[in-house]
mmCIF file of C-alpha atoms and ligand atoms in Angstrom:
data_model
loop_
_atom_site.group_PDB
_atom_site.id
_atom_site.type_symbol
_atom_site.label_atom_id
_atom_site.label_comp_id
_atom_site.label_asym_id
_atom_site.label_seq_id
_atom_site.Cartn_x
_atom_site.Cartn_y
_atom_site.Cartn_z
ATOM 1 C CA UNK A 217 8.005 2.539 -4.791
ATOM 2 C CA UNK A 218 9.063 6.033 -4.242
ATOM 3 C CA UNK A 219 8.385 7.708 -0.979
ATOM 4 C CA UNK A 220 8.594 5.092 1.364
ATOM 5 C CA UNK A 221 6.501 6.084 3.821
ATOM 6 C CA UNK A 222 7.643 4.339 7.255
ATOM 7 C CA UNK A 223 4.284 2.238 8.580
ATOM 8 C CA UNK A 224 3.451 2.351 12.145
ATOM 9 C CA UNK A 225 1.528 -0.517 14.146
ATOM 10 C CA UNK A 226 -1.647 1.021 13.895
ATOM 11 C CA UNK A 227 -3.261 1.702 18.120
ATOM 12 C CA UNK A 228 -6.008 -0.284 16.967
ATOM 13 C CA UNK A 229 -3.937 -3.206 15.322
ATOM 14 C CA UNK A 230 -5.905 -5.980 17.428
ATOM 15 C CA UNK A 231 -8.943 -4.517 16.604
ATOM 16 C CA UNK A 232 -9.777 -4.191 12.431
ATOM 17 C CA UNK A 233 -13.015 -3.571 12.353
ATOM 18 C CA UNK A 234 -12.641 -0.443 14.821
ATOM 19 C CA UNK A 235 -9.785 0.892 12.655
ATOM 20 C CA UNK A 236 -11.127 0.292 9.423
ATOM 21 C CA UNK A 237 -14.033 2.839 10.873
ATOM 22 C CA UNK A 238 -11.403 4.826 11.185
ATOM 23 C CA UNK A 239 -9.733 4.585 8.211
ATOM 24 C CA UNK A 240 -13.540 4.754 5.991
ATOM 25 C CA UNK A 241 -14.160 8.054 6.864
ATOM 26 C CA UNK A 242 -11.178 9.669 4.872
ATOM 27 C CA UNK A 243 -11.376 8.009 1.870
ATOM 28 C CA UNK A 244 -13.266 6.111 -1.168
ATOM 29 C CA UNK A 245 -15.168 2.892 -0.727
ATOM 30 C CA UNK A 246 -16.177 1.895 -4.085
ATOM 31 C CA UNK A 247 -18.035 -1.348 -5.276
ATOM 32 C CA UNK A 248 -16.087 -2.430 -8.634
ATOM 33 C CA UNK A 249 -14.726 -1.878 -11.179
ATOM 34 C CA UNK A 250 -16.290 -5.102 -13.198
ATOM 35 C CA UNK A 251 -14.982 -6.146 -16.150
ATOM 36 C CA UNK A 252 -17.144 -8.632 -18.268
ATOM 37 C CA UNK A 253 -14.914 -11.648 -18.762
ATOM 38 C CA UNK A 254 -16.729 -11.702 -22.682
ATOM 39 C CA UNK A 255 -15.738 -8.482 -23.360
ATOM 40 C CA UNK A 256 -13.198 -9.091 -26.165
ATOM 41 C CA UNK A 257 -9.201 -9.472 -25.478
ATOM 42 C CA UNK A 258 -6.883 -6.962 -27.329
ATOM 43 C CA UNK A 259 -3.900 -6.942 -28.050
ATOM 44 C CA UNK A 260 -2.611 -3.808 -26.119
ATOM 45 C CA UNK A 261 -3.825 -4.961 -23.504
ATOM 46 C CA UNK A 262 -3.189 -7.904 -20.788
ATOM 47 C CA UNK A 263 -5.752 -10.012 -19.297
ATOM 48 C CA UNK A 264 -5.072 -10.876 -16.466
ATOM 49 C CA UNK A 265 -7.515 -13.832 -14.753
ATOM 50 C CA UNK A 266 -7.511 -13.861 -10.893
ATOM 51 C CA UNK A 267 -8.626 -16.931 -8.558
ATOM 52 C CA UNK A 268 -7.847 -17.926 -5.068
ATOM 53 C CA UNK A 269 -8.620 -20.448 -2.390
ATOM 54 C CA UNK A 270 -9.582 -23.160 -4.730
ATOM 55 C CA UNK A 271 -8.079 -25.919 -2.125
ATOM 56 C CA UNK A 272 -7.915 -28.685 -4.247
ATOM 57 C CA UNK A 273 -11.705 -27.751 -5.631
ATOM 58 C CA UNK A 274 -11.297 -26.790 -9.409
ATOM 59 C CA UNK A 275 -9.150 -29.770 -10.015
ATOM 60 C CA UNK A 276 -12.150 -31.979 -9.141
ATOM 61 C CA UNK A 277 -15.246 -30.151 -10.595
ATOM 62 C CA UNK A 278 -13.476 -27.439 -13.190
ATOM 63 C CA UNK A 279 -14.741 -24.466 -13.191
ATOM 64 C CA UNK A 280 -15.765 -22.456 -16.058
ATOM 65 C CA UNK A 281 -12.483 -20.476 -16.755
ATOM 66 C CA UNK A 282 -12.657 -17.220 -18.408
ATOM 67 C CA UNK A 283 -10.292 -16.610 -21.615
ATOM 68 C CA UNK A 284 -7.343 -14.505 -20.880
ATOM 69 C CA UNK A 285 -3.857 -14.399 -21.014
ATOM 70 C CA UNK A 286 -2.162 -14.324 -17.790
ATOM 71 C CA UNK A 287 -3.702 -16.305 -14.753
ATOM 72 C CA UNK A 288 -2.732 -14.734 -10.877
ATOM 73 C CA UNK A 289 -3.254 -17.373 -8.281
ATOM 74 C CA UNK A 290 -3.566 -15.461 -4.932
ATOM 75 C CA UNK A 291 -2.380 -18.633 -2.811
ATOM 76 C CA UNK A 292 -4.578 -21.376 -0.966
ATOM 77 C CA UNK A 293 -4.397 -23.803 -3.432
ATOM 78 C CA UNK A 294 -4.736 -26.955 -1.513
ATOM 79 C CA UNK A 295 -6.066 -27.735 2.376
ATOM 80 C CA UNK A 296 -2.690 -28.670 3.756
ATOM 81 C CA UNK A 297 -0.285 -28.553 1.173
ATOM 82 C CA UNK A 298 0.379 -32.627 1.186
ATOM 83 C CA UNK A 299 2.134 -34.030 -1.730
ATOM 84 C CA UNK A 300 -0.787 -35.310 -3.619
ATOM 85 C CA UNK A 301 -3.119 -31.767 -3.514
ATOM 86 C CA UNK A 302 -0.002 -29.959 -4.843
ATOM 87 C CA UNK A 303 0.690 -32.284 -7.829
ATOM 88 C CA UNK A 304 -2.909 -32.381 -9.113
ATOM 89 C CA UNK A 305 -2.678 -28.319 -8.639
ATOM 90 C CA UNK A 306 0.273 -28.254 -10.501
ATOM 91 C CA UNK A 307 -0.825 -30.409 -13.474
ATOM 92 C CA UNK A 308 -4.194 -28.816 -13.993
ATOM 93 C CA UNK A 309 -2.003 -25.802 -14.236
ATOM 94 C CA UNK A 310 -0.418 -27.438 -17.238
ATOM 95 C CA UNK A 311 -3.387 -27.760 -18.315
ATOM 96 C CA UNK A 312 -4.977 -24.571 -18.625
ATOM 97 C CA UNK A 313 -4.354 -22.621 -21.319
ATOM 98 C CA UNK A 314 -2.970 -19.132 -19.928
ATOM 99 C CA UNK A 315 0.187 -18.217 -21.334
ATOM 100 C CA UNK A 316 1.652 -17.337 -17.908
ATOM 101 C CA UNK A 317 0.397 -18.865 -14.238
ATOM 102 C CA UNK A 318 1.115 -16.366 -11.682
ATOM 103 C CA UNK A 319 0.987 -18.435 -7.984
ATOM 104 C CA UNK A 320 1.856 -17.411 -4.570
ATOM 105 C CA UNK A 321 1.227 -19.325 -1.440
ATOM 106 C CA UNK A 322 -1.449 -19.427 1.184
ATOM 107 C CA UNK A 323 -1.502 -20.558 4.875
ATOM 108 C CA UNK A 324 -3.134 -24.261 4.382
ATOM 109 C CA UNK A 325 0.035 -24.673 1.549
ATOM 110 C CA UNK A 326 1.443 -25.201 4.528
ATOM 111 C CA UNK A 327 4.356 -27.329 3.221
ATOM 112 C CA UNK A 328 5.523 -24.248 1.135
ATOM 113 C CA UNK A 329 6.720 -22.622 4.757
ATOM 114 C CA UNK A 330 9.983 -23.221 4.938
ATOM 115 C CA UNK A 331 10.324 -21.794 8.348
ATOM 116 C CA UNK A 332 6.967 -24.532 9.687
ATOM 117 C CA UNK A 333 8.432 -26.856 12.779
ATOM 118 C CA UNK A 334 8.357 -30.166 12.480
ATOM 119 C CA UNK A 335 5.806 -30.213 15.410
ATOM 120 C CA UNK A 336 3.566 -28.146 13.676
ATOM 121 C CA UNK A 337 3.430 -29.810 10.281
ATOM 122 C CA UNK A 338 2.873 -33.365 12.298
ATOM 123 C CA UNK A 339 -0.193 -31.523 14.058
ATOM 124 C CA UNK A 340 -1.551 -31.287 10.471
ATOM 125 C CA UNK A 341 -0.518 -34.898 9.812
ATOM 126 C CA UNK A 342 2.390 -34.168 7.338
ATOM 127 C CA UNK A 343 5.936 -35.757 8.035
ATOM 128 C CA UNK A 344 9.190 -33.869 6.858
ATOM 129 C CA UNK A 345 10.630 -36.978 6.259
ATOM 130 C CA UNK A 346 7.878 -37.862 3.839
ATOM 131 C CA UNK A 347 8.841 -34.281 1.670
ATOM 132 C CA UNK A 348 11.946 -35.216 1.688
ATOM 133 C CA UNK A 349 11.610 -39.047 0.008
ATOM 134 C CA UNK A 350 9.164 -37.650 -2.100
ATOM 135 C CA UNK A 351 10.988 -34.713 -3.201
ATOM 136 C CA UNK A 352 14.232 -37.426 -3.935
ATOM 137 C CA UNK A 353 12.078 -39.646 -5.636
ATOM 138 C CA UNK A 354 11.031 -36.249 -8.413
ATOM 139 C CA UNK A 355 14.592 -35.359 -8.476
ATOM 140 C CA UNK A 356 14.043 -31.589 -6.940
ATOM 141 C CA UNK A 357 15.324 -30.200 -4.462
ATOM 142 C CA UNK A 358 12.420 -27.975 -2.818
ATOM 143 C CA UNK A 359 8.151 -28.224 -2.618
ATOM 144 C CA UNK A 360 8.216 -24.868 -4.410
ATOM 145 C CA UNK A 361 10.016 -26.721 -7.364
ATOM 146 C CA UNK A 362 6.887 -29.228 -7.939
ATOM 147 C CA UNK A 363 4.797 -26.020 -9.097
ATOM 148 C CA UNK A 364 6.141 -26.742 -12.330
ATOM 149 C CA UNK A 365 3.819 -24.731 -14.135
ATOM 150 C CA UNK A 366 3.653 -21.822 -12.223
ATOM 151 C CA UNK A 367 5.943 -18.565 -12.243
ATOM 152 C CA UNK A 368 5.900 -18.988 -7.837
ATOM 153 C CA UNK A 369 6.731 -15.704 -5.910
ATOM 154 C CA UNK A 370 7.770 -15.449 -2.430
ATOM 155 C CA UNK A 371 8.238 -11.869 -1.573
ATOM 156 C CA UNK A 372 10.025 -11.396 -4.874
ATOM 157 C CA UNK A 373 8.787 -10.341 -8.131
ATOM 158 C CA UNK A 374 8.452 -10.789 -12.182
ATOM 159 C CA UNK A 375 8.199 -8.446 -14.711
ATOM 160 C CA UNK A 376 5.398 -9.216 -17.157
ATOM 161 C CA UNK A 377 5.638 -7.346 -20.478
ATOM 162 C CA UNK A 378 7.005 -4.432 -18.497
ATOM 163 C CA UNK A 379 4.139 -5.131 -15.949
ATOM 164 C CA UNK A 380 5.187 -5.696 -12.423
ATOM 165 C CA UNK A 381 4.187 -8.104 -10.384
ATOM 166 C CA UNK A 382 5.020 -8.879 -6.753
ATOM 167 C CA UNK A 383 4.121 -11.640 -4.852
ATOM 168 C CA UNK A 384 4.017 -12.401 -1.098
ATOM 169 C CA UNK A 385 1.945 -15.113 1.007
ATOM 170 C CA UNK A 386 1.003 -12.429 3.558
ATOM 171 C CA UNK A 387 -2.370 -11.610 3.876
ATOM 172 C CA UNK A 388 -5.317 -10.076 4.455
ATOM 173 C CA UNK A 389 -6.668 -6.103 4.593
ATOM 174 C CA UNK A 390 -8.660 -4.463 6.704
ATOM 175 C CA UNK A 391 -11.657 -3.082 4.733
ATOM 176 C CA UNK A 392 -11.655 -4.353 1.392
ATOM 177 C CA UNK A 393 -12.681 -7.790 1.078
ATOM 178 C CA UNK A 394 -11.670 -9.334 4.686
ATOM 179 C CA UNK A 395 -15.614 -8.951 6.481
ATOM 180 C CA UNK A 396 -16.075 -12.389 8.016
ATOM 181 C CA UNK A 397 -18.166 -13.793 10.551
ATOM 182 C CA UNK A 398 -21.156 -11.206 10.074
ATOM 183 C CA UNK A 399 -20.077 -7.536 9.837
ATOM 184 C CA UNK A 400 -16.354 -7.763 11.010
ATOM 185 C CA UNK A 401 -12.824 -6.945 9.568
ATOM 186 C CA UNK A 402 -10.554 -9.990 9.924
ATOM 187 C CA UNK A 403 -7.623 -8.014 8.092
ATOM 188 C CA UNK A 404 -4.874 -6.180 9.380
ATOM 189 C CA UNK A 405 -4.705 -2.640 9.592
ATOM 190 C CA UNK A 406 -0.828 -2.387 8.621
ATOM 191 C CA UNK A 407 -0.845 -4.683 5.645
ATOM 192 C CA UNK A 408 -3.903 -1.860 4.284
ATOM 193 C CA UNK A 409 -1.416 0.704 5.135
ATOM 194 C CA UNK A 410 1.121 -0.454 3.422
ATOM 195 C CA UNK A 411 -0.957 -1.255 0.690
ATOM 196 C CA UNK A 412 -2.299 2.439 0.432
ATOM 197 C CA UNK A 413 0.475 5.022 1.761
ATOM 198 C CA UNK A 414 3.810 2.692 1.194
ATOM 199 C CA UNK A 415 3.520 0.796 -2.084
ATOM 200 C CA UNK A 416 0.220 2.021 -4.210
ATOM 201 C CA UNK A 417 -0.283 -0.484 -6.724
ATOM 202 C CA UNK A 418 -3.091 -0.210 -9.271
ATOM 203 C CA UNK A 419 -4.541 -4.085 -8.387
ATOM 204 C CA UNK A 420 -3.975 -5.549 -5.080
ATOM 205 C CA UNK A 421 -4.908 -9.521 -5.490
ATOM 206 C CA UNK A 422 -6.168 -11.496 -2.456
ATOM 207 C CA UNK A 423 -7.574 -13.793 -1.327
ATOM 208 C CA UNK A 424 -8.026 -15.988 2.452
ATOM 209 C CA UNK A 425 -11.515 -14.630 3.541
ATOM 210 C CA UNK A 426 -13.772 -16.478 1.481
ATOM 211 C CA UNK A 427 -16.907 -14.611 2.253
ATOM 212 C CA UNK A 428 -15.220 -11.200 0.937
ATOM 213 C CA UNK A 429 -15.047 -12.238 -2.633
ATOM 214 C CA UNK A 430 -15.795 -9.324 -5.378
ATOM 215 C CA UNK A 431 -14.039 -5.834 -6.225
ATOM 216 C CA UNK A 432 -13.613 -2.652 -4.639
ATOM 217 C CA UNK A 433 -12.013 0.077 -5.137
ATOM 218 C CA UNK A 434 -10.544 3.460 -3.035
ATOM 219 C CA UNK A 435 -10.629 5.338 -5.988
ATOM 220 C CA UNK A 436 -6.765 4.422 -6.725
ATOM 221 C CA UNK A 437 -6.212 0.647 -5.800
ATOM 222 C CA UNK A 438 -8.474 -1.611 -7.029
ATOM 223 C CA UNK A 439 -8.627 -4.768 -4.447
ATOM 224 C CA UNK A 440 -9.673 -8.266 -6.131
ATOM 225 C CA UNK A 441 -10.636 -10.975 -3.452
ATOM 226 C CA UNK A 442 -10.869 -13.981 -5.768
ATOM 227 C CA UNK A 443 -11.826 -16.406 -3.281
ATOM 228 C CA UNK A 444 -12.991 -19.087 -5.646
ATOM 229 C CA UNK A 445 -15.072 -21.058 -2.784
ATOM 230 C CA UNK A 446 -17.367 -20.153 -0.628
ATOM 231 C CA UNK A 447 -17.271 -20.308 3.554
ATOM 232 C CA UNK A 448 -18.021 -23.818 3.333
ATOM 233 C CA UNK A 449 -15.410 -24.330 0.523
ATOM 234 C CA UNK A 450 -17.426 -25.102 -2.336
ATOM 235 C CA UNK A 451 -16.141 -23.751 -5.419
ATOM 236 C CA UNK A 452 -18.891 -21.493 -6.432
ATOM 237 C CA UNK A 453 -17.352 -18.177 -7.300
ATOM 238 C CA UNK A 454 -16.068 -17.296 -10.961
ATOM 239 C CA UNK A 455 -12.689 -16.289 -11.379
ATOM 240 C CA UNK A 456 -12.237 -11.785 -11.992
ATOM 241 C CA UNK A 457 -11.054 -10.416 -14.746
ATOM 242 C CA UNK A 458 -9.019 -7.224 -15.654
ATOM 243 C CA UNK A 459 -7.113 -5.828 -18.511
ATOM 244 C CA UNK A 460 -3.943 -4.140 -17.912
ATOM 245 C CA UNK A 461 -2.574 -1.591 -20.471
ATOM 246 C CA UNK A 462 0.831 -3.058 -21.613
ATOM 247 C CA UNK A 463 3.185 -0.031 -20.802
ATOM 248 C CA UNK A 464 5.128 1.856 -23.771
ATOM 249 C CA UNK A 465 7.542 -0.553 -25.690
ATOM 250 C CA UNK A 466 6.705 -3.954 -24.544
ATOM 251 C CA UNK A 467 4.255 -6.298 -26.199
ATOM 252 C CA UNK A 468 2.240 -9.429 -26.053
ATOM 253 C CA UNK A 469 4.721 -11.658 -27.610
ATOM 254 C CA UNK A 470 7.255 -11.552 -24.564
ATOM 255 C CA UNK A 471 4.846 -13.994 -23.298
ATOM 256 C CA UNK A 472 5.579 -16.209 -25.298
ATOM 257 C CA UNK A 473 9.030 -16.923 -23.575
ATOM 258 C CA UNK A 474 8.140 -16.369 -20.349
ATOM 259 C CA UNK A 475 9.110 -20.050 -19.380
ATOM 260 C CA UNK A 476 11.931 -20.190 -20.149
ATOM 261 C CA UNK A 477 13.107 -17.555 -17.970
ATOM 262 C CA UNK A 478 12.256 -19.483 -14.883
HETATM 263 MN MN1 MN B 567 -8.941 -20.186 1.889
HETATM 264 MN MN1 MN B 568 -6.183 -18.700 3.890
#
């Protein structure tokens, strides 16, 4: 991150679509790039598998998951976040076979939020008092502690055979991948910012508006939505592929003992 570029709230901040107009005109808007999730695995390579917003769906009805050997979980993984969603989550984590499980939270994990009032997690018909027996009964300490599975990033980050990695549950871009409702941009204009002047990764993975699923591109960032359902959360959408060249002395064994670093 070098050149941190300080980012302004944007004059049209309340309105995305109208910004994102703005924003268009100066730079790339590509469809893809699509990588074949047949195309063979090498070992200089990582392959990295990306899904969001299952809510509970791919536990049910499993989907058809791609070989690969890192999985990114772009958050949404149950409809509330109650107890039960996030153990079945977490075990058919266990169960698939990626080497390393990459998940951040979404806003229906609701019970992830540390900072969620009382009031508001009783409007969704969750009871703090329930976490908390359940929690004592598993003998851990936090909800974030049941993802047992899962490498689970919070604003922080993990280094993946040299390959960085940072994870936050705050979401959604104006422009690429966040057109809901018919032809507007439900994203916000600073998070795209930040995205593109501030931090410049090569993949940006997302997820929240369902009907934005696929790949774009602005020529530098490529921006997965991997919405795994659909607007009327069925779970219809294949998980995206991409390889990542593994950077200059690391390799593909260092996956190996990934787990036991966390
Ligand atoms: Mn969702
Ligand atoms: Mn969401």
């Amino acid at each position: 991150m070098s050149g941190k570029e300080k980012i302004e709230i944007d004059e049209d901040t309340e309105m995305p679509s109208r910004a994102w107009e703005g924003i268009r005109v100066h730079q790339q808007y590509i469809k893809g790039p699509h990588l074949d999730p047949s195309t063979p695995i090498t070992e200089d390579k990582i392959r990295f598998v990306c899904i969001s917003d299952t809510h509970g769906k791919i536990e049910r009805s499993p989907l058809c998951m791609p070989p690969g050997d890192v999985l990114l979980h772009a958050g949404d993984f149950t409809m509330r976040g109650q107890m039960k969603e996030i153990e079945k989550f977490d075990s058919y984590l266990g169960y698939l076979p990626y080497k390393v499980k990459v998940v951040i939270a979404g806003n229906h994990d609701l019970t992830l939020d540390d900072d969620l009032s009382q009031l508001n997690m009783e409007s969704f018909g969750i009871s703090k008092s329930d976490i908390k027996t359940h929690l004592k009964s598993k003998g851990i300490k936090s909800v974030k502690q049941m993802l047992s599975h899962a490498v689970y990033l919070q604003d922080s980050s993990v280094s993946i055979c040299g390959i960085k990695i940072y994870g936050s549950p705050w979401f959604c871009l104006s422009g690429h991948g966040d057109i809901s409702g018919g032809d507007n941009n439900s994203g916000c204009v600073e998070l795209l910012n930040t995205v593109q002047k501030r931090v410049k990764p090569k993949y940006h993975v997302f997820g929240h508006i369902h009907e934005g699923y696929g790949v774009t591109s602005d020529g530098y960032t490529v921006f997965i939505n991997a919405s795994i359902c659909n607007k009327k959360y069925q779970a219809t959408n294949p998980p995206i592929v991409f390889d990542y060249a593994i950077p200059e002395g690391h390799n593909k064994e260092e996956l190996l003992y990934m787990d036991k670093d966390f």
